[in-house]
Amino acid sequence: MFDQLFNDTITIVNSDGTKHEGIAAIVQKEKVTILDVSIPISTNGTIERLLPSGQLERLSIIDYHLSTGMGGIPDVYEISIEREGTRRAVTTQDPVNIHVSDSPQARINLNSTDQSRNSIIIEAQEIFARVRDLIKECVQDGDGQDQLLDMVDDMETSHQSGDYKTAYQRFMALAADHLTVLAPILPRLASLL
């Protein structure tokens, strides 16, 4: 009864070159269904079908699975296909994540995870010098500038003595009004914790 529905005749050419000819099938746009579940099928294989025009149609096997029947319905192979010469639309399940960091080794990763490791040694003195430069360039308030510069001196001294965290917290409390100016260097200061 079901045999009458399978009115296409195909040849399956597996990726290892083995051919299975004269297979009854139902060929649809993105799927081929066959009744003979004893035939080995491999992804990356090809299905060939002779069209009424005499042209040989080639379909690439993308995936396949066995659909188990029940009652009077037989088991079938359902084979996902695409026509040779057509491109499959690229689909992504994950969103595109772009992360650019403020560092000499900044990268852009699209749909991937950055597994690289970088070691950058920046001397604490260099960081404190950069903070001082930013304060001198951008903080116009004379008293505020002097207080911030004194706090940078305290941080530098405490970094050498081991009590950096307390000095850092005092500096951050005082620097709150100037965060937009100091934002580029704050991650480096925090890295010294």
N, CA, C and O of each residue as an XYZ file, in Angstrom:
772
protein
N       0.816     -1.190      0.000
C       0.000      0.000      0.000
C       0.869      1.267      0.000
O       0.672      2.152     -0.833
N       1.827      1.355      0.931
C       2.696      2.527      0.990
C       3.657      2.578     -0.186
O       4.128      3.654     -0.554
N       3.952      1.424     -0.780
C       4.886      1.364     -1.902
C       4.445      2.268     -3.053
O       5.285      2.799     -3.780
N       3.128      2.445     -3.224
C       2.615      3.243     -4.330
C       2.972      4.730     -4.186
O       3.035      5.449     -5.183
N       3.206      5.191     -2.954
C       3.556      6.593     -2.722
C       4.998      6.890     -3.120
O       5.335      8.030     -3.439
N       5.843      5.876     -3.101
C       7.271      6.038     -3.377
C       7.501      5.872     -4.879
O       7.968      4.827     -5.333
N       7.164      6.927     -5.652
C       7.183      6.798     -7.108
C       8.424      7.410     -7.767
O       8.494      7.451     -8.996
N       9.403      7.885     -6.991
C      10.676      8.339     -7.554
C      11.688      7.209     -7.418
O      11.626      6.426     -6.470
N      12.619      7.125     -8.363
C      13.697      6.139     -8.285
C      15.014      6.898     -8.168
O      15.333      7.758     -8.989
N      15.775      6.556     -7.117
C      17.014      7.290     -6.853
C      18.193      6.338     -6.720
O      18.026      5.126     -6.578
N      19.382      6.914     -6.768
C      20.627      6.200     -6.477
C      21.298      6.949     -5.333
O      21.425      8.173     -5.374
N      21.724      6.211     -4.316
C      22.460      6.824     -3.204
C      23.932      6.504     -3.392
O      24.315      5.340     -3.505
N      24.760      7.552     -3.426
C      26.211      7.393     -3.522
C      26.782      7.898     -2.199
O      26.775      9.099     -1.928
N      27.277      6.969     -1.377
C      27.818      7.347     -0.070
C      29.180      8.014     -0.213
O      29.814      7.931     -1.265
N      29.620      8.669      0.844
C      30.884      9.413      0.798
C      32.084      8.499      0.557
O      33.135      8.964      0.117
N      31.936      7.198      0.840
C      33.042      6.259      0.565
C      33.003      5.725     -0.869
O      33.847      4.915     -1.252
N      32.012      6.182     -1.672
C      31.933      5.791     -3.073
C      30.978      4.646     -3.358
O      30.707      4.365     -4.526
N      30.451      3.968     -2.328
C      29.519      2.862     -2.569
C      28.205      3.403     -3.120
O      27.704      4.442     -2.689
N      27.652      2.652     -4.106
C      26.417      3.062     -4.779
C      25.311      2.063     -4.490
O      25.535      0.853     -4.462
N      24.111      2.590     -4.275
C      22.917      1.760     -4.115
C      21.893      2.313     -5.102
O      21.419      3.439     -4.954
N      21.554      1.503     -6.118
C      20.720      1.976     -7.224
C      19.309      1.416     -7.147
O      19.054      0.420     -6.470
N      18.393      2.078     -7.860
C      17.020      1.592     -8.001
C      16.211      1.662     -6.722
O      15.382      0.785     -6.481
N      16.419      2.660     -5.904
C      15.726      2.778     -4.620
C      14.451      3.597     -4.818
O      14.482      4.699     -5.365
N      13.327      3.035     -4.360
C      12.050      3.749     -4.413
C      12.063      4.838     -3.343
O      12.472      4.600     -2.206
N      11.607      6.044     -3.722
C      11.688      7.173     -2.793
C      10.598      8.188     -3.061
O       9.951      8.181     -4.108
N      10.411      9.069     -2.076
C       9.598     10.273     -2.247
C      10.587     11.432     -2.140
O      11.207     11.629     -1.095
N      10.734     12.199     -3.224
C      11.668     13.326     -3.229
C      10.873     14.611     -3.073
O       9.981     14.909     -3.867
N      11.213     15.370     -2.030
C      10.597     16.668     -1.785
C      11.686     17.736     -1.837
O      12.851     17.429     -2.093
N      11.310     18.984     -1.595
C      12.250     20.097     -1.739
C      13.479     19.961     -0.835
O      14.599     20.169     -1.301
N      13.301     19.622      0.425
C      14.423     19.549      1.366
C      14.555     18.181      2.014
O      15.333     18.010      2.952
N      13.793     17.194      1.517
C      13.786     15.890      2.174
C      13.524     14.789      1.157
O      12.749     14.954      0.215
N      14.189     13.664      1.375
C      13.924     12.453      0.599
C      13.562     11.366      1.603
O      14.237     11.203      2.620
N      12.497     10.623      1.317
C      12.070      9.538      2.193
C      12.186      8.232      1.427
O      11.736      8.122      0.286
N      12.813      7.219      2.087
C      12.927      5.900      1.449
C      12.425      4.830      2.415
O      12.521      4.967      3.635
N      11.880      3.745      1.820
C      11.367      2.624      2.610
C      12.450      1.624      2.995
O      12.361      0.992      4.048
N      13.462      1.476      2.163
C      14.481      0.447      2.393
C      15.468      0.931      3.457
O      16.429      1.637      3.152
N      15.214      0.538      4.721
C      16.057      0.987      5.832
C      17.307      0.117      6.005
O      18.082      0.325      6.938
N      17.503     -0.852      5.109
C      18.707     -1.695      5.188
C      19.887     -1.060      4.450
O      21.015     -1.543      4.551
N      19.631      0.013      3.716
C      20.686      0.669      2.937
C      21.508      1.570      3.856
O      20.942      2.397      4.570
N      22.833      1.423      3.848
C      23.659      2.343      4.639
C      23.688      3.723      3.975
O      23.827      3.843      2.758
N      23.554      4.747      4.800
C      23.545      6.126      4.305
C      24.615      6.892      5.074
O      24.805      6.671      6.270
N      25.311      7.791      4.386
C      26.302      8.617      5.083
C      26.076     10.084      4.754
O      25.725     10.439      3.629
N      26.284     10.929      5.761
C      26.217     12.359      5.480
C      27.363     12.689      4.537
O      28.365     11.975      4.493
N      27.219     13.739      3.805
C      28.170     14.146      2.767
C      28.128     13.232      1.550
O      28.966     13.346      0.656
N      27.154     12.326      1.513
C      26.946     11.512      0.326
C      26.067     12.278     -0.658
O      25.774     13.458     -0.463
N      25.652     11.583     -1.722
C      24.862     12.223     -2.769
C      23.694     11.328     -3.149
O      23.805     10.102     -3.134
N      22.589     11.943     -3.485
C      21.448     11.229     -4.061
C      21.342     11.698     -5.507
O      21.377     12.896     -5.788
N      21.211     10.729     -6.427
C      21.082     11.056     -7.845
C      19.706     10.615     -8.314
O      19.203      9.567     -7.909
N      19.097     11.439     -9.180
C      17.788     11.108     -9.728
C      17.757     11.575    -11.169
O      18.129     12.709    -11.474
N      17.309     10.690    -12.057
C      17.175     11.032    -13.468
C      15.821     11.715    -13.664
O      14.773     11.129    -13.391
N      15.857     12.947    -14.135
C      14.633     13.713    -14.354
C      14.018     13.338    -15.701
O      14.722     12.816    -16.565
N      12.714     13.591    -15.905
C      12.070     13.263    -17.178
C      12.754     13.919    -18.376
O      12.657     13.410    -19.492
N      13.444     15.041    -18.162
C      14.138     15.729    -19.259
C      15.424     15.016    -19.654
O      16.061     15.384    -20.641
N      15.812     13.990    -18.881
C      17.057     13.279    -19.138
C      18.225     13.848    -18.352
O      19.324     13.294    -18.378
N      17.995     14.940    -17.660
C      19.040     15.575    -16.853
C      19.200     14.818    -15.533
O      18.218     14.359    -14.950
N      20.453     14.691    -15.066
C      20.737     14.014    -13.800
C      20.757     15.055    -12.680
O      21.568     15.980    -12.690
N      19.859     14.890    -11.723
C      19.791     15.797    -10.578
C      20.630     15.218     -9.445
O      20.528     14.031     -9.136
N      21.452     16.050     -8.832
C      22.284     15.612     -7.703
C      21.864     16.384     -6.453
O      21.747     17.609     -6.466
N      21.643     15.635     -5.382
C      21.225     16.211     -4.110
C      22.253     15.823     -3.048
O      22.602     14.649     -2.930
N      22.735     16.782     -2.286
C      23.713     16.503     -1.230
C      22.983     16.063      0.030
O      21.989     16.670      0.428
N      23.487     14.995      0.657
C      22.906     14.505      1.906
C      23.486     15.330      3.054
O      24.695     15.332      3.283
N      22.616     16.020      3.761
C      23.019     16.857      4.887
C      22.933     16.060      6.184
O      23.849     16.102      7.006
N      21.843     15.343      6.362
C      21.611     14.566      7.581
C      20.541     13.526      7.273
O      19.864     13.610      6.248
N      20.391     12.562      8.146
C      19.349     11.553      7.964
C      18.976     10.986      9.325
O      19.750     11.052     10.280
N      17.774     10.426      9.393
C      17.389      9.711     10.610
C      16.340      8.652     10.272
O      15.602      8.755      9.292
N      16.310      7.644     11.115
C      15.358      6.546     10.959
C      14.081      6.930     11.690
O      14.104      7.224     12.885
N      12.983      6.925     10.975
C      11.688      7.195     11.577
C      10.986      5.848     11.744
O      10.628      5.194     10.764
N      10.797      5.453     12.982
C      10.217      4.143     13.281
C       8.712      4.176     13.061
O       8.019      5.063     13.560
N       8.213      3.198     12.305
C       6.788      3.113     12.025
C       6.045      2.416     13.152
O       6.647      1.963     14.126
N       4.721      2.337     13.004
C       3.919      1.605     13.984
C       2.661      1.090     13.302
O       2.198      1.650     12.307
N       2.126      0.029     13.850
C       0.951     -0.582     13.240
C       1.267     -1.019     11.827
O       2.195     -1.802     11.622
N       0.525     -0.536     10.852
C       0.766     -0.889      9.460
C       1.711      0.066      8.749
O       1.966     -0.091      7.555
N       2.237      1.059      9.471
C       3.142      2.034      8.856
C       4.576      1.528      9.004
O       5.019      1.255     10.119
N       5.308      1.399      7.891
C       6.668      0.845      7.956
C       7.707      1.883      8.423
O       7.449      3.087      8.411
N       8.882      1.387      8.832
C      10.027      2.249      9.138
C      10.486      2.913      7.845
O      10.411      2.308      6.776
N      10.959      4.150      7.935
C      11.492      4.854      6.768
C      12.724      5.652      7.180
O      12.889      6.021      8.343
N      13.581      5.907      6.201
C      14.670      6.863      6.380
C      14.186      8.201      5.862
O      13.651      8.288      4.757
N      14.370      9.244      6.656
C      14.113     10.606      6.204
C      15.472     11.274      6.056
O      16.227     11.387      7.023
N      15.777     11.713      4.850
C      17.099     12.246      4.524
C      16.966     13.736      4.213
O      16.240     14.125      3.298
N      17.676     14.569      4.987
C      17.696     16.016      4.718
C      18.676     16.269      3.583
O      19.798     15.762      3.592
N      18.245     17.055      2.609
C      19.062     17.273      1.405
C      19.132     18.749      1.050
O      18.373     19.572      1.561
N      20.061     19.056      0.165
C      20.057     20.346     -0.527
C      20.525     20.090     -1.945
O      21.337     19.199     -2.194
N      20.018     20.861     -2.848
C      20.393     20.708     -4.246
C      21.843     21.129     -4.421
O      22.259     22.151     -3.876
N      22.615     20.359     -5.168
C      24.007     20.722     -5.421
C      24.044     22.031     -6.178
O      23.234     22.268     -7.074
N      24.986     22.876     -5.813
C      25.120     24.169     -6.464
C      24.330     25.272     -5.781
O      24.439     26.436     -6.167
N      23.538     24.928     -4.775
C      22.841     25.965     -4.018
C      23.530     26.113     -2.678
O      24.064     25.155     -2.119
N      23.504     27.310     -2.185
C      24.141     27.553     -0.888
C      23.089     27.555      0.194
O      22.010     28.131      0.054
N      23.440     26.895      1.271
C      22.586     26.919      2.436
C      22.756     28.252      3.139
O      23.872     28.761      3.250
N      21.672     28.813      3.609
C      21.767     30.057      4.372
C      22.492     29.769      5.679
O      22.219     28.778      6.356
N      23.407     30.643      6.013
C      24.139     30.478      7.260
C      23.226     30.905      8.397
O      22.712     32.024      8.413
N      23.035     30.012      9.333
C      22.210     30.348     10.483
C      23.068     30.297     11.723
O      23.936     29.435     11.867
N      22.815     31.220     12.604
C      23.529     31.225     13.869
C      22.505     31.162     14.978
O      21.467     31.821     14.926
N      22.804     30.376     15.966
C      21.897     30.276     17.091
C      22.301     31.237     18.196
O      21.467     31.657     18.998
N      23.567     31.581     18.237
C      24.047     32.485     19.264
C      24.063     33.901     18.720
O      24.269     34.113     17.525
N      23.847     34.865     19.595
C      23.937     36.249     19.123
C      25.377     36.599     18.785
O      26.312     35.938     19.238
N      25.543     37.623     18.002
C      26.884     38.100     17.681
C      27.375     38.905     18.875
O      26.761     39.899     19.264
N      28.480     38.468     19.449
C      29.069     39.178     20.574
C      30.326     39.867     20.103
O      31.234     39.230     19.570
N      30.376     41.157     20.299
C      31.570     41.906     19.943
C      32.104     42.528     21.222
O      31.395     43.258     21.914
N      33.352     42.233     21.528
C      33.987     42.798     22.714
C      35.311     43.397     22.290
O      36.191     42.698     21.786
N      35.444     44.677     22.495
C      36.706     45.348     22.207
C      37.167     45.945     23.521
O      36.455     46.742     24.131
N      38.344     45.566     23.953
C      38.832     46.083     25.224
C      39.878     47.158     24.985
O      40.473     47.247     23.911
N      40.084     47.960     25.998
C      41.081     49.026     25.918
C      42.426     48.451     26.326
O      42.877     48.629     27.457
N      43.048     47.771     25.401
C      44.358     47.191     25.691
C      45.154     47.105     24.404
O      44.580     47.165     23.316
N      46.453     46.965     24.510
C      47.277     46.844     23.306
C      46.973     45.583     22.496
O      47.289     45.529     21.307
N      46.363     44.567     23.119
C      46.039     43.329     22.416
C      44.534     43.182     22.210
O      44.014     42.069     22.282
N      43.838     44.261     21.960
C      42.390     44.207     21.773
C      42.055     43.339     20.566
O      42.790     43.331     19.579
N      40.943     42.606     20.646
C      40.497     41.722     19.572
C      39.008     41.905     19.360
O      38.294     42.430     20.215
N      38.567     41.466     18.215
C      37.140     41.378     17.947
C      36.855     39.917     17.646
O      37.492     39.318     16.779
N      35.890     39.341     18.367
C      35.489     37.954     18.160
C      34.027     37.941     17.754
O      33.173     38.459     18.474
N      33.738     37.351     16.606
C      32.368     37.224     16.134
C      31.961     35.768     16.215
O      32.582     34.901     15.600
N      30.911     35.506     16.978
C      30.397     34.146     17.135
C      31.487     33.169     17.532
O      31.517     32.039     17.046
N      32.369     33.588     18.397
C      33.428     32.700     18.854
C      33.846     33.108     20.252
O      33.546     34.202     20.730
N      34.534     32.205     20.874
C      35.042     32.458     22.204
C      36.537     32.653     22.115
O      37.248     31.845     21.517
N      37.004     33.718     22.706
C      38.435     34.016     22.687
C      39.126     33.151     23.731
O      38.907     33.336     24.928
N      39.947     32.219     23.300
C      40.663     31.325     24.203
C      42.104     31.773     24.420
O      42.871     31.094     25.103
N      42.468     32.895     23.851
C      43.858     33.332     23.950
C      44.152     33.910     25.326
O      43.253     34.337     26.050
N      45.421     33.912     25.662
C      45.891     34.468     26.930
C      46.981     35.483     26.633
O      47.859     35.239     25.807
N      46.921     36.604     27.300
C      47.947     37.625     27.152
C      48.497     37.963     28.524
O      47.755     38.039     29.503
N      49.754     38.158     28.582
C      50.381     38.630     29.810
C      51.019     39.968     29.504
O      51.930     40.076     28.682
N      50.526     40.967     30.177
C      51.088     42.296     30.010
C      51.556     42.748     31.386
O      50.790     42.734     32.349
N      52.775     43.136     31.464
C      53.292     43.630     32.730
C      53.431     45.140     32.600
O      54.262     45.652     31.851
N      52.596     45.825     33.348
C      52.667     47.276     33.370
C      53.137     47.651     34.763
O      52.503     47.296     35.757
N      54.206     48.341     34.829
C      54.758     48.743     36.109
C      53.767     49.652     36.827
O      53.146     50.522     36.216
N      53.629     49.438     38.126
C      52.736     50.260     38.930
C      53.111     51.733     38.812
O      52.235     52.597     38.778
N      54.400     52.021     38.751
C      54.850     53.418     38.642
C      54.301     54.066     37.372
O      53.935     55.241     37.367
N      54.250     53.280     36.301
C      53.727     53.781     35.030
C      52.242     54.117     35.147
O      51.773     55.115     34.601
N      51.512     53.267     35.868
C      50.075     53.501     36.055
C      49.859     54.769     36.878
O      49.049     55.623     36.516
N      50.583     54.885     37.977
C      50.420     56.070     38.823
C      50.821     57.342     38.070
O      50.185     58.382     38.244
N      51.850     57.275     37.248
C      52.263     58.436     36.447
C      51.156     58.830     35.473
O      50.891     60.017     35.283
N      50.513     57.847     34.861
C      49.421     58.120     33.915
C      48.232     58.759     34.634
O      47.600     59.669     34.098
N      47.921     58.278     35.864
C      46.828     58.865     36.641
C      47.149     60.328     36.955
O      46.290     61.200     36.820
N      48.375     60.588     37.368
C      48.787     61.971     37.663
C      48.624     62.860     36.419
O      48.114     63.977     36.507
N      49.064     62.350     35.268
C      48.953     63.124     34.027
C      47.497     63.451     33.705
O      47.175     64.580     33.334
N      46.612     62.448     33.852
C      45.186     62.676     33.584
C      44.613     63.732     34.516
O      43.863     64.610     34.088
N      44.970     63.642     35.786
C      44.457     64.614     36.759
C      44.948     66.014     36.403
O      44.169     66.967     36.419
N      46.225     66.143     36.085
C      46.788     67.460     35.751
C      46.168     68.032     34.478
O      45.951     69.240     34.377
N      45.883     67.164     33.510
C      45.308     67.611     32.241
C      43.846     68.005     32.362
O      43.403     68.977     31.751
N      43.096     67.241     33.157
C      41.640     67.343     33.061
C      40.931     67.903     34.290
O      39.810     68.396     34.167
N      41.534     67.846     35.447
C      40.856     68.356     36.641
C      41.288     69.806     36.829
O      42.445     70.081     37.148
N      40.349     70.734     36.630
C      40.653     72.166     36.672
C      40.591     72.734     38.086
O      41.255     73.725     38.392
N      39.809     72.117     38.931
C      39.636     72.570     40.312
C      40.966     72.437     41.056
O      41.445     71.323     41.269
N      41.560     73.553     41.449
C      42.881     73.546     42.079
C      42.947     72.705     43.333
O      43.859     71.890     43.475
N      41.984     72.882     44.273
C      41.996     72.107     45.515
C      41.719     70.633     45.228
O      42.364     69.752     45.796
N      40.749     70.370     44.339
C      40.433     68.983     43.985
C      41.609     68.306     43.315
O      41.890     67.135     43.571
N      42.292     69.037     42.462
C      43.463     68.483     41.779
C      44.555     68.141     42.785
O      45.154     67.068     42.709
N      44.818     69.046     43.726
C      45.853     68.799     44.735
C      45.497     67.595     45.607
O      46.356     66.768     45.910
N      44.219     67.500     46.011
C      43.792     66.372     46.852
C      43.946     65.046     46.099
O      44.428     64.058     46.653
N      43.534     65.041     44.837
C      43.647     63.810     44.042
C      45.107     63.412     43.855
O      45.448     62.233     43.948
N      45.963     64.387     43.592
C      47.387     64.080     43.419
C      47.992     63.548     44.715
O      48.827     62.644     44.681
N      47.576     64.106     45.870
C      48.048     63.581     47.161
C      47.593     62.137     47.350
O      48.349     61.300     47.844
N      46.342     61.848     46.951
C      45.823     60.477     47.081
C      46.582     59.510     46.176
O      46.809     58.361     46.556
N      46.973     59.957     44.992
C      47.769     59.106     44.097
C      49.109     58.800     44.761
O      49.596     57.672     44.695
N      49.708     59.815     45.407
C      50.958     59.578     46.142
C      50.744     58.548     47.246
O      51.574     57.661     47.446
N      49.606     58.673     47.973
C      49.296     57.706     49.036
C      49.135     56.299     48.462
O      49.632     55.331     49.038
N      48.441     56.185     47.330
C      48.257     54.856     46.711
C      49.595     54.258     46.315
O      49.846     53.075     46.542
N      50.449     55.073     45.727
C      51.744     54.560     45.284
C      52.581     54.088     46.469
O      53.209     53.032     46.408
N      52.588     54.868     47.541
C      53.339     54.489     48.746
C      52.752     53.226     49.365
O      53.487     52.311     49.738
N      51.409     53.177     49.473
C      50.774     52.013     50.098
C      50.886     50.768     49.222
O      50.866     49.650     49.738
N      51.004     50.942     47.906
C      51.184     49.779     47.032
C      52.502     49.087     47.341
O      52.600     47.861     47.284
N      53.505     49.876     47.665
C      54.812     49.310     48.006
C      54.806     48.710     49.408
O      55.518     47.742     49.672
N      53.990     49.289     50.323
C      53.986     48.805     51.711
C      52.964     47.703     51.956
O      53.058     47.001     52.963
N      51.990     47.530     51.063
C      51.035     46.428     51.199
C      49.650     46.834     51.652
O      48.806     45.956     51.825
N      49.358     48.124     51.857
C      48.028     48.558     52.287
C      47.340     49.335     51.165
O      46.720     50.370     51.412
N      47.447     48.851     49.972
C      46.943     49.547     48.790
C      45.421     49.650     48.787
O      44.873     50.671     48.369
N      44.734     48.609     49.247
C      43.275     48.568     49.152
C      42.632     49.766     49.852
O      41.724     50.387     49.300
N      43.083     50.091     51.038
C      42.514     51.211     51.786
C      42.757     52.530     51.049
O      41.845     53.347     50.918
N      43.978     52.734     50.574
C      44.300     53.968     49.847
C      43.495     54.048     48.547
O      43.043     55.127     48.164
N      43.317     52.916     47.870
C      42.528     52.868     46.632
C      41.084     53.275     46.913
O      40.504     54.060     46.163
N      40.499     52.742     47.994
C      39.113     53.071     48.335
C      38.956     54.560     48.658
O      37.971     55.176     48.250
N      39.910     55.142     49.383
C      39.863     56.581     49.688
C      39.963     57.401     48.391
O      39.246     58.385     48.210
N      40.857     56.981     47.503
C      41.011     57.675     46.223
C      39.712     57.618     45.421
O      39.278     58.629     44.868
N      39.094     56.444     45.355
C      37.859     56.288     44.577
C      36.739     57.154     45.147
O      35.955     57.722     44.386
N      36.650     57.265     46.473
C      35.623     58.109     47.090
C      35.838     59.568     46.704
O      34.878     60.283     46.417
N      37.073     60.005     46.695
C      37.384     61.387     46.338
C      37.238     61.626     44.826
O      36.835     62.710     44.404
N      37.559     60.635     44.037
C      37.559     60.771     42.573
C      36.174     60.635     41.953
O      36.033     60.767     40.738
N      35.156     60.376     42.758
C      33.812     60.135     42.221
C      33.328     61.271     41.318
O      32.625     61.026     40.338
N      33.698     62.498     41.640
C      33.263     63.636     40.823
C      34.009     63.726     39.498
O      33.609     64.484     38.614
N      35.072     62.971     39.352
C      35.924     63.069     38.163
C      36.025     61.732     37.409
O      36.994     61.491     36.690
N      35.017     60.872     37.583
C      35.092     59.527     36.990
C      35.184     59.549     35.471
O      35.872     58.710     34.890
N      34.518     60.473     34.825
C      34.583     60.477     33.358
C      35.992     60.757     32.869
O      36.395     60.261     31.817
N      36.740     61.545     33.619
C      38.123     61.850     33.252
C      39.024     60.651     33.513
O      39.914     60.343     32.720
N      38.782     59.979     34.634
C      39.670     58.897     35.069
C      39.246     57.521     34.558
O      39.973     56.545     34.740
N      38.082     57.434     33.923
C      37.554     56.130     33.489
C      38.543     55.284     32.695
O      38.596     54.076     32.925
N      39.330     55.841     31.774
C      40.232     54.985     30.997
C      41.306     54.279     31.830
O      41.783     53.213     31.440
N      41.689     54.852     32.958
C      42.793     54.280     33.734
C      42.305     53.472     34.940
O      43.099     52.757     35.551
N      41.018     53.567     35.297
C      40.512     52.881     36.488
C      40.697     51.364     36.455
O      41.035     50.789     37.490
N      40.495     50.682     35.321
C      40.730     49.230     35.323
C      42.176     48.872     35.674
O      42.428     47.859     36.326
N      43.103     49.690     35.249
C      44.507     49.399     35.557
C      44.798     49.622     37.031
O      45.571     48.877     37.633
N      44.178     50.652     37.619
C      44.340     50.860     39.059
C      43.751     49.685     39.832
O      44.351     49.194     40.788
N      42.568     49.239     39.406
C      41.921     48.108     40.075
C      42.743     46.838     39.937
O      42.707     45.986     40.824
N      43.479     46.695     38.851
C      44.289     45.479     38.665
C      45.417     45.378     39.682
O      45.995     44.307     39.864
N      45.728     46.470     40.336
C      46.785     46.453     41.344
C      46.288     45.965     42.695
O      47.089     45.750     43.604
N      44.970     45.786     42.842
C      44.411     45.305     44.123
C      44.925     43.930     44.472
O      44.559     43.379     45.509
